[in-house]
Short mmCIF file of C-alpha atoms and ligand atoms in Angstrom, two decimals:
data_model
loop_
_atom_site.label_atom_id
_atom_site.label_comp_id
_atom_site.label_asym_id
_atom_site.label_seq_id
_atom_site.Cartn_x
_atom_site.Cartn_y
_atom_site.Cartn_z
CA UNK A 21 -0.01 0.03 0.00
CA UNK A 22 1.12 3.53 -0.72
CA UNK A 23 2.24 5.95 2.06
CA UNK A 24 0.80 8.79 0.15
CA UNK A 25 -1.93 8.39 -2.23
CA UNK A 26 -3.48 11.35 -4.26
CA UNK A 27 -6.51 10.68 -6.29
CA UNK A 28 -8.00 12.94 -8.88
CA UNK A 29 -6.81 16.01 -7.24
CA UNK A 30 -8.04 19.28 -8.60
CA UNK A 31 -7.24 22.88 -7.48
CA UNK A 32 -9.06 25.97 -8.63
CA UNK A 33 -8.18 29.29 -7.11
CA UNK A 34 -11.22 31.50 -7.21
CA UNK A 35 -10.54 35.16 -8.27
CA UNK A 36 -12.57 38.17 -9.23
CA UNK A 37 -10.90 38.20 -12.65
CA UNK A 38 -11.85 34.60 -13.19
CA UNK A 39 -10.91 31.38 -11.77
CA UNK A 40 -7.36 29.94 -12.04
CA UNK A 41 -7.30 26.20 -12.49
CA UNK A 42 -3.87 25.34 -10.93
CA UNK A 43 -4.21 21.51 -11.53
CA UNK A 44 -6.51 18.82 -12.63
CA UNK A 45 -6.78 15.02 -12.41
CA UNK A 46 -3.49 14.63 -10.49
CA UNK A 47 -2.83 11.10 -9.45
CA UNK A 48 0.29 10.03 -7.55
CA UNK A 49 1.33 7.18 -5.31
CA UNK A 50 4.25 7.29 -3.10
CA UNK A 51 5.47 4.00 -1.58
CA UNK A 52 7.13 3.66 1.70
CA UNK A 53 10.97 4.60 1.45
CA UNK A 54 10.52 6.08 -2.07
CA UNK A 55 12.22 9.31 -2.84
CA UNK A 56 9.78 10.83 -5.29
CA UNK A 57 10.30 14.06 -7.25
CA UNK A 58 7.68 16.19 -8.81
CA UNK A 59 8.96 18.30 -11.79
CA UNK A 60 7.23 20.59 -14.26
CA UNK A 61 7.28 24.10 -15.71
CA UNK A 62 6.95 26.99 -13.51
CA UNK A 63 3.33 27.61 -12.56
CA UNK A 64 2.08 24.03 -13.18
CA UNK A 65 1.07 23.58 -9.56
CA UNK A 66 4.05 21.76 -7.88
CA UNK A 67 3.98 23.93 -4.83
CA UNK A 68 0.24 23.87 -4.63
CA UNK A 69 0.33 20.06 -4.79
CA UNK A 70 2.93 19.91 -1.94
CA UNK A 71 1.01 22.40 0.18
CA UNK A 72 -2.15 20.33 -0.15
CA UNK A 73 -0.47 17.17 0.84
CA UNK A 74 1.06 19.06 3.71
CA UNK A 75 -2.38 20.29 4.72
CA UNK A 76 -1.51 23.87 4.41
CA UNK A 77 -4.11 24.24 1.51
CA UNK A 78 -7.27 22.42 0.51
CA UNK A 79 -8.11 20.78 -2.68
CA UNK A 80 -11.11 21.84 -4.69
CA UNK A 81 -11.82 18.04 -5.33
CA UNK A 82 -10.08 14.74 -5.11
CA UNK A 83 -8.41 13.07 -2.13
CA UNK A 84 -5.22 12.66 -0.43
CA UNK A 85 -4.59 9.73 1.79
CA UNK A 86 -1.54 9.19 4.15
CA UNK A 87 -1.11 5.72 5.52
CA UNK A 88 -4.87 5.03 5.04
CA UNK A 89 -5.97 8.31 6.79
CA UNK A 90 -7.60 11.17 4.90
CA UNK A 91 -5.61 14.16 5.76
CA UNK A 92 -7.24 17.20 7.45
CA UNK A 93 -4.92 20.12 7.92
CA UNK A 94 -1.19 19.95 8.83
CA UNK A 95 0.24 17.29 11.11
CA UNK A 96 3.47 15.87 12.50
CA UNK A 97 3.28 12.94 10.25
CA UNK A 98 4.32 15.26 7.55
CA UNK A 99 7.62 17.10 7.82
CA UNK A 100 8.13 20.13 5.59
CA UNK A 101 11.07 21.85 4.24
CA UNK A 102 10.72 25.04 2.19
CA UNK A 103 12.93 26.99 -0.05
CA UNK A 104 13.55 29.81 2.35
CA UNK A 105 14.54 28.96 5.77
CA UNK A 106 11.71 28.76 8.27
CA UNK A 107 13.78 28.27 11.38
CA UNK A 108 12.85 29.99 14.61
CA UNK A 109 15.23 32.82 14.74
CA UNK A 110 15.01 33.14 18.58
CA UNK A 111 15.83 29.47 19.19
CA UNK A 112 19.26 27.75 18.93
CA UNK A 113 20.00 25.12 16.46
CA UNK A 114 19.30 22.49 19.08
CA UNK A 115 16.01 24.02 20.22
CA UNK A 116 14.89 24.34 16.64
CA UNK A 117 15.66 20.63 16.05
CA UNK A 118 13.92 19.53 19.26
CA UNK A 119 10.86 21.70 18.68
CA UNK A 120 8.46 18.95 17.63
CA UNK A 121 9.81 16.63 20.39
CA UNK A 122 9.15 19.29 23.04
CA UNK A 123 5.69 19.77 21.81
CA UNK A 124 5.03 16.04 22.09
CA UNK A 125 6.49 16.25 25.67
CA UNK A 126 9.04 13.56 24.90
CA UNK A 127 11.28 12.74 27.84
CA UNK A 128 14.41 15.05 27.93
CA UNK A 129 16.90 12.19 27.55
CA UNK A 130 15.27 10.82 24.29
CA UNK A 131 15.16 14.41 22.92
CA UNK A 132 18.87 14.60 23.48
CA UNK A 133 19.60 11.25 21.89
CA UNK A 134 17.52 12.34 18.73
CA UNK A 135 19.14 15.64 18.67
CA UNK A 136 22.60 14.23 18.79
CA UNK A 137 21.79 11.85 16.18
CA UNK A 138 20.59 14.48 13.61
CA UNK A 139 23.27 16.98 14.55
CA UNK A 140 25.75 14.31 13.59
CA UNK A 141 23.95 13.45 10.39
CA UNK A 142 23.88 17.19 9.23
CA UNK A 143 27.54 17.57 10.55
CA UNK A 144 26.56 20.59 12.72
CA UNK A 145 27.53 19.22 16.22
CA UNK A 146 29.65 22.23 16.92
CA UNK A 147 26.62 24.58 16.32
CA UNK A 148 23.80 23.20 18.62
CA UNK A 149 24.01 26.39 20.69
CA UNK A 150 24.28 28.75 17.72
CA UNK A 151 21.44 30.88 16.45
CA UNK A 152 20.06 30.73 12.86
CA UNK A 153 21.55 34.14 12.02
CA UNK A 154 24.91 32.81 12.78
CA UNK A 155 24.63 30.16 10.14
CA UNK A 156 25.07 30.15 6.27
CA UNK A 157 22.10 29.36 3.91
CA UNK A 158 23.18 25.75 3.53
CA UNK A 159 23.64 25.26 7.17
CA UNK A 160 20.20 26.65 7.73
CA UNK A 161 18.64 24.15 5.26
CA UNK A 162 20.51 21.40 6.96
CA UNK A 163 18.87 22.32 10.30
CA UNK A 164 15.53 22.68 8.70
CA UNK A 165 16.00 19.10 7.30
CA UNK A 166 17.09 17.77 10.73
CA UNK A 167 14.14 19.46 12.43
CA UNK A 168 11.69 17.76 9.92
CA UNK A 169 13.26 14.30 10.28
CA UNK A 170 13.68 14.43 14.08
CA UNK A 171 9.90 13.99 14.25
CA UNK A 172 10.06 10.71 12.29
CA UNK A 173 7.41 11.91 9.84
CA UNK A 174 5.78 9.41 7.61
CA UNK A 175 6.67 11.56 4.69
CA UNK A 176 9.11 14.39 4.20
CA UNK A 177 7.89 17.08 1.97
CA UNK A 178 10.49 19.33 0.36
CA UNK A 179 9.63 22.35 -1.87
CA UNK A 180 12.69 23.62 -3.87
CA UNK A 181 14.80 23.37 -0.83
CA UNK A 182 18.10 24.05 -2.59
CA UNK A 183 16.98 26.44 -5.22
CA UNK A 184 18.21 29.54 -3.40
CA UNK A 185 21.63 28.16 -2.59
CA UNK A 186 24.89 29.00 -4.52
CA UNK A 187 25.98 26.13 -6.96
CA UNK A 188 28.56 24.62 -4.73
CA UNK A 189 26.34 24.64 -1.64
CA UNK A 190 23.58 23.17 -3.65
CA UNK A 191 25.69 20.28 -4.79
CA UNK A 192 26.82 19.65 -1.32
CA UNK A 193 23.28 19.61 -0.10
CA UNK A 194 22.23 17.26 -2.90
CA UNK A 195 25.06 14.87 -1.86
CA UNK A 196 24.02 15.08 1.83
CA UNK A 197 20.34 14.58 0.89
CA UNK A 198 21.19 11.33 -1.08
CA UNK A 199 23.37 10.16 1.81
CA UNK A 200 20.54 10.74 4.37
CA UNK A 201 18.16 8.92 1.99
CA UNK A 202 20.48 5.87 1.60
CA UNK A 203 21.05 5.68 5.37
CA UNK A 204 17.61 6.60 6.90
CA UNK A 205 15.35 5.66 3.89
CA UNK A 206 12.74 8.43 4.71
CA UNK A 207 9.78 8.53 2.35
CA UNK A 208 10.30 11.92 0.42
CA UNK A 209 8.25 14.02 -1.95
CA UNK A 210 10.57 16.50 -3.52
CA UNK A 211 9.48 19.46 -5.62
CA UNK A 212 12.03 20.97 -8.08
CA UNK A 213 12.18 22.63 -11.45
CA UNK A 214 15.74 21.10 -11.77
CA UNK A 215 15.45 17.83 -13.73
CA UNK A 216 19.20 16.96 -13.04
CA UNK A 217 18.55 17.26 -9.46
CA UNK A 218 15.49 15.16 -9.67
CA UNK A 219 17.39 12.42 -11.60
CA UNK A 220 20.29 12.51 -9.04
CA UNK A 221 18.11 12.12 -6.05
CA UNK A 222 14.92 10.27 -6.90
CA UNK A 223 13.76 6.69 -7.22
CA UNK A 224 10.70 7.99 -9.14
CA UNK A 225 9.80 11.20 -10.92
CA UNK A 226 6.52 12.65 -11.85
CA UNK A 227 6.46 15.09 -14.77
CA UNK A 228 3.58 17.60 -14.71
CA UNK A 229 2.36 19.49 -17.65
CA UNK A 230 1.73 23.28 -18.06
CA UNK A 231 -0.93 24.68 -15.98
CA UNK A 232 -3.36 23.27 -15.31
CA UNK A 233 -0.84 20.77 -14.14
CA UNK A 234 -1.69 17.04 -14.65
CA UNK A 235 0.63 14.01 -14.57
CA UNK A 236 2.33 13.65 -17.98
CA UNK A 237 4.66 10.87 -17.12
CA UNK A 238 5.71 8.78 -14.24
CA UNK A 239 9.42 7.78 -14.63
CA UNK A 240 11.15 5.10 -12.45
CA UNK A 241 14.77 6.03 -12.01
CA UNK A 242 17.44 3.31 -11.79
CA UNK A 243 19.70 4.45 -8.96
CA UNK A 244 23.37 3.48 -9.37
CA UNK A 245 23.52 2.53 -5.69
CA UNK A 246 20.46 0.30 -5.54
P1 ADP B 22 -7.58 2.29 -9.35
O1 ADP B 22 -8.74 2.87 -8.70
O2 ADP B 22 -6.97 2.91 -10.43
O3 ADP B 22 -7.81 0.84 -9.47
P2 ADP B 22 -6.29 1.59 -6.83
O4 ADP B 22 -7.44 2.12 -5.95
O5 ADP B 22 -6.32 0.10 -7.06
O6 ADP B 22 -6.40 2.37 -8.18
O7 ADP B 22 -4.91 2.05 -6.27
C1 ADP B 22 -3.70 1.94 -6.81
C2 ADP B 22 -2.67 1.92 -5.90
O8 ADP B 22 -2.85 2.84 -4.72
C3 ADP B 22 -2.48 0.53 -5.26
O9 ADP B 22 -1.09 0.26 -5.04
C4 ADP B 22 -3.13 0.60 -3.88
O10 ADP B 22 -2.57 -0.21 -2.92
C5 ADP B 22 -2.98 2.10 -3.52
N1 ADP B 22 -4.04 2.60 -2.70
C6 ADP B 22 -5.44 2.49 -2.94
N2 ADP B 22 -6.24 2.94 -2.08
C7 ADP B 22 -5.30 3.39 -1.07
C8 ADP B 22 -5.48 3.95 0.24
N3 ADP B 22 -6.70 4.28 0.71
N4 ADP B 22 -4.28 4.17 1.00
C9 ADP B 22 -3.15 3.96 0.51
N5 ADP B 22 -2.97 3.33 -0.79
C10 ADP B 22 -4.08 3.13 -1.47
P1 ADP B 23 4.67 25.90 -9.37
O1 ADP B 23 5.09 25.57 -7.96
O2 ADP B 23 4.63 24.65 -10.19
O3 ADP B 23 5.48 27.03 -9.91
P2 ADP B 23 2.34 26.96 -8.04
O4 ADP B 23 1.82 25.77 -7.36
O5 ADP B 23 3.04 27.89 -7.31
O6 ADP B 23 3.18 26.41 -9.30
O7 ADP B 23 1.16 27.67 -8.88
C1 ADP B 23 0.25 26.97 -9.76
C2 ADP B 23 -0.65 28.09 -10.35
O8 ADP B 23 -1.60 28.54 -9.38
C3 ADP B 23 0.05 29.40 -10.96
O9 ADP B 23 -0.60 29.69 -12.16
C4 ADP B 23 -0.22 30.33 -9.90
O10 ADP B 23 -0.16 31.57 -10.34
C5 ADP B 23 -1.47 29.92 -9.29
N1 ADP B 23 -1.71 30.22 -7.84
C6 ADP B 23 -0.85 29.80 -6.93
N2 ADP B 23 -1.34 30.28 -5.60
C7 ADP B 23 -2.40 30.93 -6.02
C8 ADP B 23 -3.18 31.70 -5.06
N3 ADP B 23 -3.16 31.77 -3.83
N4 ADP B 23 -4.24 32.45 -5.63
C9 ADP B 23 -4.43 32.42 -6.98
N5 ADP B 23 -3.64 31.73 -7.87
C10 ADP B 23 -2.58 30.99 -7.39
#
Protein backbone atom coordinates (compact mmCIF):
# COMPACT_ATOMS: atom_id res chain seq x y z
CA UNK A 1 0.00 0.00 0.00
CA UNK A 2 1.16 3.52 -0.68
CA UNK A 3 2.28 5.87 2.05
CA UNK A 4 0.86 8.84 0.16
CA UNK A 5 -2.02 8.34 -2.22
CA UNK A 6 -3.35 11.29 -4.25
CA UNK A 7 -6.44 10.71 -6.32
CA UNK A 8 -8.03 12.95 -8.97
CA UNK A 9 -6.82 16.08 -7.27
CA UNK A 10 -8.06 19.35 -8.64
CA UNK A 11 -7.32 22.87 -7.47
CA UNK A 12 -9.11 25.99 -8.59
CA UNK A 13 -8.19 29.34 -7.10
CA UNK A 14 -11.26 31.57 -7.23
CA UNK A 15 -10.56 35.13 -8.24
CA UNK A 16 -12.54 38.22 -9.21
CA UNK A 17 -10.89 38.23 -12.64
CA UNK A 18 -11.82 34.60 -13.27
CA UNK A 19 -10.94 31.34 -11.63
CA UNK A 20 -7.42 29.96 -12.00
CA UNK A 21 -7.27 26.22 -12.48
CA UNK A 22 -3.91 25.31 -10.98
CA UNK A 23 -4.17 21.56 -11.47
CA UNK A 24 -6.50 18.84 -12.65
CA UNK A 25 -6.68 15.05 -12.42
CA UNK A 26 -3.47 14.67 -10.46
CA UNK A 27 -2.85 11.08 -9.39
CA UNK A 28 0.28 10.07 -7.57
CA UNK A 29 1.30 7.12 -5.45
CA UNK A 30 4.27 7.26 -3.15
CA UNK A 31 5.40 4.00 -1.59
CA UNK A 32 7.21 3.68 1.70
CA UNK A 33 10.92 4.62 1.49
CA UNK A 34 10.54 6.05 -2.00
CA UNK A 35 12.21 9.30 -2.96
CA UNK A 36 9.76 10.86 -5.37
CA UNK A 37 10.35 14.10 -7.25
CA UNK A 38 7.69 16.27 -8.84
CA UNK A 39 8.99 18.27 -11.79
CA UNK A 40 7.28 20.53 -14.31
CA UNK A 41 7.26 24.04 -15.72
CA UNK A 42 6.86 27.07 -13.50
CA UNK A 43 3.23 27.61 -12.52
CA UNK A 44 2.10 24.03 -13.15
CA UNK A 45 1.06 23.61 -9.53
CA UNK A 46 4.00 21.82 -7.90
CA UNK A 47 3.98 23.99 -4.79
CA UNK A 48 0.22 23.88 -4.62
CA UNK A 49 0.30 20.08 -4.73
CA UNK A 50 2.89 19.89 -1.97
CA UNK A 51 1.01 22.40 0.20
CA UNK A 52 -2.16 20.34 -0.18
CA UNK A 53 -0.34 17.15 0.81
CA UNK A 54 1.10 19.10 3.73
CA UNK A 55 -2.39 20.19 4.73
CA UNK A 56 -1.57 23.90 4.31
CA UNK A 57 -4.10 24.32 1.51
CA UNK A 58 -7.27 22.43 0.58
CA UNK A 59 -8.07 20.77 -2.72
CA UNK A 60 -11.15 21.77 -4.72
CA UNK A 61 -11.85 18.09 -5.31
CA UNK A 62 -10.13 14.75 -5.10
CA UNK A 63 -8.48 13.10 -2.18
CA UNK A 64 -5.22 12.71 -0.34
CA UNK A 65 -4.61 9.71 1.87
CA UNK A 66 -1.58 9.19 4.08
CA UNK A 67 -1.15 5.73 5.59
CA UNK A 68 -4.87 5.07 5.13
CA UNK A 69 -5.95 8.32 6.81
CA UNK A 70 -7.64 11.14 4.89
CA UNK A 71 -5.62 14.18 5.78
CA UNK A 72 -7.23 17.16 7.45
CA UNK A 73 -4.89 20.10 7.95
CA UNK A 74 -1.20 19.93 8.82
CA UNK A 75 0.20 17.28 11.14
CA UNK A 76 3.42 15.91 12.61
CA UNK A 77 3.11 12.92 10.27
CA UNK A 78 4.37 15.23 7.50
CA UNK A 79 7.65 17.09 7.85
CA UNK A 80 8.08 20.12 5.63
CA UNK A 81 11.14 21.92 4.27
CA UNK A 82 10.70 25.04 2.16
CA UNK A 83 12.95 27.04 -0.13
CA UNK A 84 13.49 29.83 2.35
CA UNK A 85 14.59 28.96 5.78
CA UNK A 86 11.78 28.75 8.24
CA UNK A 87 13.79 28.23 11.40
CA UNK A 88 12.68 29.99 14.57
CA UNK A 89 15.22 32.84 14.77
CA UNK A 90 14.98 33.17 18.56
CA UNK A 91 15.83 29.50 19.15
CA UNK A 92 19.23 27.83 19.00
CA UNK A 93 19.94 25.12 16.45
CA UNK A 94 19.37 22.49 19.14
CA UNK A 95 16.04 23.96 20.22
CA UNK A 96 14.90 24.28 16.61
CA UNK A 97 15.59 20.60 16.01
CA UNK A 98 13.93 19.56 19.29
CA UNK A 99 10.89 21.76 18.72
CA UNK A 100 8.46 19.02 17.67
CA UNK A 101 9.77 16.63 20.32
CA UNK A 102 9.14 19.23 23.04
CA UNK A 103 5.62 19.76 21.75
CA UNK A 104 5.04 16.06 22.13
CA UNK A 105 6.52 16.20 25.65
CA UNK A 106 9.07 13.53 24.86
CA UNK A 107 11.35 12.80 27.84
CA UNK A 108 14.44 15.04 27.79
CA UNK A 109 16.97 12.21 27.49
CA UNK A 110 15.21 10.88 24.39
CA UNK A 111 15.12 14.39 22.93
CA UNK A 112 18.88 14.64 23.47
CA UNK A 113 19.48 11.29 21.82
CA UNK A 114 17.51 12.28 18.73
CA UNK A 115 19.11 15.73 18.64
CA UNK A 116 22.62 14.26 18.78
CA UNK A 117 21.81 11.76 16.07
CA UNK A 118 20.61 14.45 13.66
CA UNK A 119 23.33 16.98 14.54
CA UNK A 120 25.78 14.31 13.53
CA UNK A 121 23.95 13.48 10.29
CA UNK A 122 23.91 17.16 9.24
CA UNK A 123 27.47 17.64 10.53
CA UNK A 124 26.61 20.57 12.78
CA UNK A 125 27.53 19.14 16.19
CA UNK A 126 29.55 22.26 16.96
CA UNK A 127 26.60 24.54 16.25
CA UNK A 128 23.94 23.23 18.60
CA UNK A 129 24.00 26.43 20.67
CA UNK A 130 24.28 28.80 17.71
CA UNK A 131 21.39 30.90 16.46
CA UNK A 132 20.12 30.72 12.85
CA UNK A 133 21.52 34.21 12.07
CA UNK A 134 25.03 32.83 12.69
CA UNK A 135 24.63 30.14 10.02
CA UNK A 136 25.08 30.15 6.24
CA UNK A 137 22.15 29.37 3.96
CA UNK A 138 23.20 25.76 3.47
CA UNK A 139 23.64 25.24 7.20
CA UNK A 140 20.16 26.65 7.85
CA UNK A 141 18.68 24.23 5.34
CA UNK A 142 20.51 21.37 7.04
CA UNK A 143 18.91 22.38 10.34
CA UNK A 144 15.49 22.60 8.66
CA UNK A 145 15.94 19.06 7.31
CA UNK A 146 17.07 17.77 10.73
CA UNK A 147 14.11 19.45 12.42
CA UNK A 148 11.71 17.83 9.99
CA UNK A 149 13.30 14.36 10.26
CA UNK A 150 13.61 14.46 14.07
CA UNK A 151 9.84 13.99 14.30
CA UNK A 152 10.03 10.73 12.32
CA UNK A 153 7.41 11.91 9.83
CA UNK A 154 5.71 9.36 7.61
CA UNK A 155 6.68 11.55 4.69
CA UNK A 156 9.12 14.41 4.24
CA UNK A 157 7.80 17.13 1.92
CA UNK A 158 10.44 19.36 0.33
CA UNK A 159 9.61 22.38 -1.84
CA UNK A 160 12.61 23.56 -3.90
CA UNK A 161 14.78 23.28 -0.77
CA UNK A 162 18.08 23.97 -2.53
CA UNK A 163 16.99 26.47 -5.20
CA UNK A 164 18.12 29.55 -3.28
CA UNK A 165 21.63 28.21 -2.62
CA UNK A 166 24.82 28.93 -4.57
CA UNK A 167 25.91 26.13 -6.94
CA UNK A 168 28.60 24.64 -4.69
CA UNK A 169 26.37 24.61 -1.60
CA UNK A 170 23.54 23.19 -3.68
CA UNK A 171 25.76 20.32 -4.86
CA UNK A 172 26.89 19.65 -1.27
CA UNK A 173 23.26 19.59 -0.11
CA UNK A 174 22.26 17.19 -2.87
CA UNK A 175 25.03 14.82 -1.80
CA UNK A 176 23.99 15.10 1.83
CA UNK A 177 20.34 14.49 0.94
CA UNK A 178 21.26 11.40 -1.06
CA UNK A 179 23.35 10.12 1.84
CA UNK A 180 20.49 10.72 4.29
CA UNK A 181 18.13 8.83 2.04
CA UNK A 182 20.52 5.90 1.63
CA UNK A 183 21.07 5.65 5.37
CA UNK A 184 17.67 6.53 6.84
CA UNK A 185 15.34 5.77 3.93
CA UNK A 186 12.77 8.45 4.68
CA UNK A 187 9.79 8.62 2.33
CA UNK A 188 10.28 11.90 0.45
CA UNK A 189 8.25 14.02 -1.95
CA UNK A 190 10.59 16.57 -3.47
CA UNK A 191 9.43 19.44 -5.66
CA UNK A 192 11.98 20.92 -8.04
CA UNK A 193 12.18 22.55 -11.46
CA UNK A 194 15.70 21.11 -11.81
CA UNK A 195 15.44 17.85 -13.74
CA UNK A 196 19.09 16.96 -13.11
CA UNK A 197 18.55 17.30 -9.38
CA UNK A 198 15.47 15.10 -9.64
CA UNK A 199 17.36 12.40 -11.55
CA UNK A 200 20.25 12.53 -9.09
CA UNK A 201 18.07 12.15 -5.99
CA UNK A 202 14.93 10.27 -6.89
CA UNK A 203 13.75 6.73 -7.23
CA UNK A 204 10.72 7.97 -9.18
CA UNK A 205 9.82 11.20 -10.96
CA UNK A 206 6.40 12.60 -11.81
CA UNK A 207 6.44 15.06 -14.69
CA UNK A 208 3.59 17.55 -14.70
CA UNK A 209 2.27 19.47 -17.73
CA UNK A 210 1.88 23.23 -18.00
CA UNK A 211 -0.95 24.70 -15.97
CA UNK A 212 -3.37 23.25 -15.24
CA UNK A 213 -0.82 20.71 -14.14
CA UNK A 214 -1.63 17.08 -14.65
CA UNK A 215 0.65 14.05 -14.59
CA UNK A 216 2.27 13.65 -18.00
CA UNK A 217 4.69 10.88 -17.08
CA UNK A 218 5.72 8.68 -14.20
CA UNK A 219 9.37 7.81 -14.61
CA UNK A 220 11.17 5.19 -12.53
CA UNK A 221 14.82 6.03 -11.99
CA UNK A 222 17.44 3.35 -11.74
CA UNK A 223 19.72 4.42 -8.96
CA UNK A 224 23.39 3.52 -9.32
CA UNK A 225 23.51 2.57 -5.64
CA UNK A 226 20.46 0.28 -5.52
P1 LIG B 1 -7.53 2.26 -9.32
O1 LIG B 1 -8.71 2.95 -8.68
O2 LIG B 1 -6.94 3.00 -10.47
O3 LIG B 1 -7.75 0.80 -9.57
P2 LIG B 1 -6.36 1.58 -6.82
O4 LIG B 1 -7.43 2.10 -5.96
O5 LIG B 1 -6.30 0.11 -7.07
O6 LIG B 1 -6.37 2.33 -8.21
O7 LIG B 1 -4.99 2.05 -6.21
C1 LIG B 1 -3.75 1.99 -6.86
C2 LIG B 1 -2.67 1.91 -5.82
O8 LIG B 1 -2.95 2.78 -4.72
C3 LIG B 1 -2.49 0.53 -5.22
O9 LIG B 1 -1.10 0.30 -5.08
C4 LIG B 1 -3.13 0.61 -3.87
O10 LIG B 1 -2.44 -0.21 -2.95
C5 LIG B 1 -2.97 2.07 -3.51
N1 LIG B 1 -4.10 2.51 -2.69
C6 LIG B 1 -5.40 2.46 -3.00
N2 LIG B 1 -6.16 2.96 -2.03
C7 LIG B 1 -5.32 3.36 -1.06
C8 LIG B 1 -5.48 3.96 0.22
N3 LIG B 1 -6.68 4.27 0.72
N4 LIG B 1 -4.37 4.22 0.95
C9 LIG B 1 -3.18 3.94 0.48
N5 LIG B 1 -2.93 3.36 -0.72
C10 LIG B 1 -4.00 3.08 -1.48
P1 LIG C 1 4.69 25.89 -9.31
O1 LIG C 1 5.09 25.57 -7.92
O2 LIG C 1 4.65 24.71 -10.21
O3 LIG C 1 5.49 27.00 -9.91
P2 LIG C 1 2.28 26.94 -8.07
O4 LIG C 1 1.73 25.80 -7.34
O5 LIG C 1 3.04 27.94 -7.28
O6 LIG C 1 3.17 26.41 -9.29
O7 LIG C 1 1.11 27.71 -8.82
C1 LIG C 1 0.24 27.05 -9.74
C2 LIG C 1 -0.70 28.07 -10.39
O8 LIG C 1 -1.64 28.53 -9.44
C3 LIG C 1 0.02 29.29 -10.91
O9 LIG C 1 -0.58 29.68 -12.10
C4 LIG C 1 -0.19 30.31 -9.84
O10 LIG C 1 -0.18 31.60 -10.35
C5 LIG C 1 -1.56 29.92 -9.29
N1 LIG C 1 -1.67 30.23 -7.85
C6 LIG C 1 -0.88 29.75 -6.87
N2 LIG C 1 -1.29 30.19 -5.67
C7 LIG C 1 -2.35 30.98 -5.91
C8 LIG C 1 -3.25 31.73 -5.09
N3 LIG C 1 -3.12 31.76 -3.77
N4 LIG C 1 -4.25 32.42 -5.69
C9 LIG C 1 -4.40 32.39 -7.03
N5 LIG C 1 -3.60 31.70 -7.87
C10 LIG C 1 -2.61 31.00 -7.32
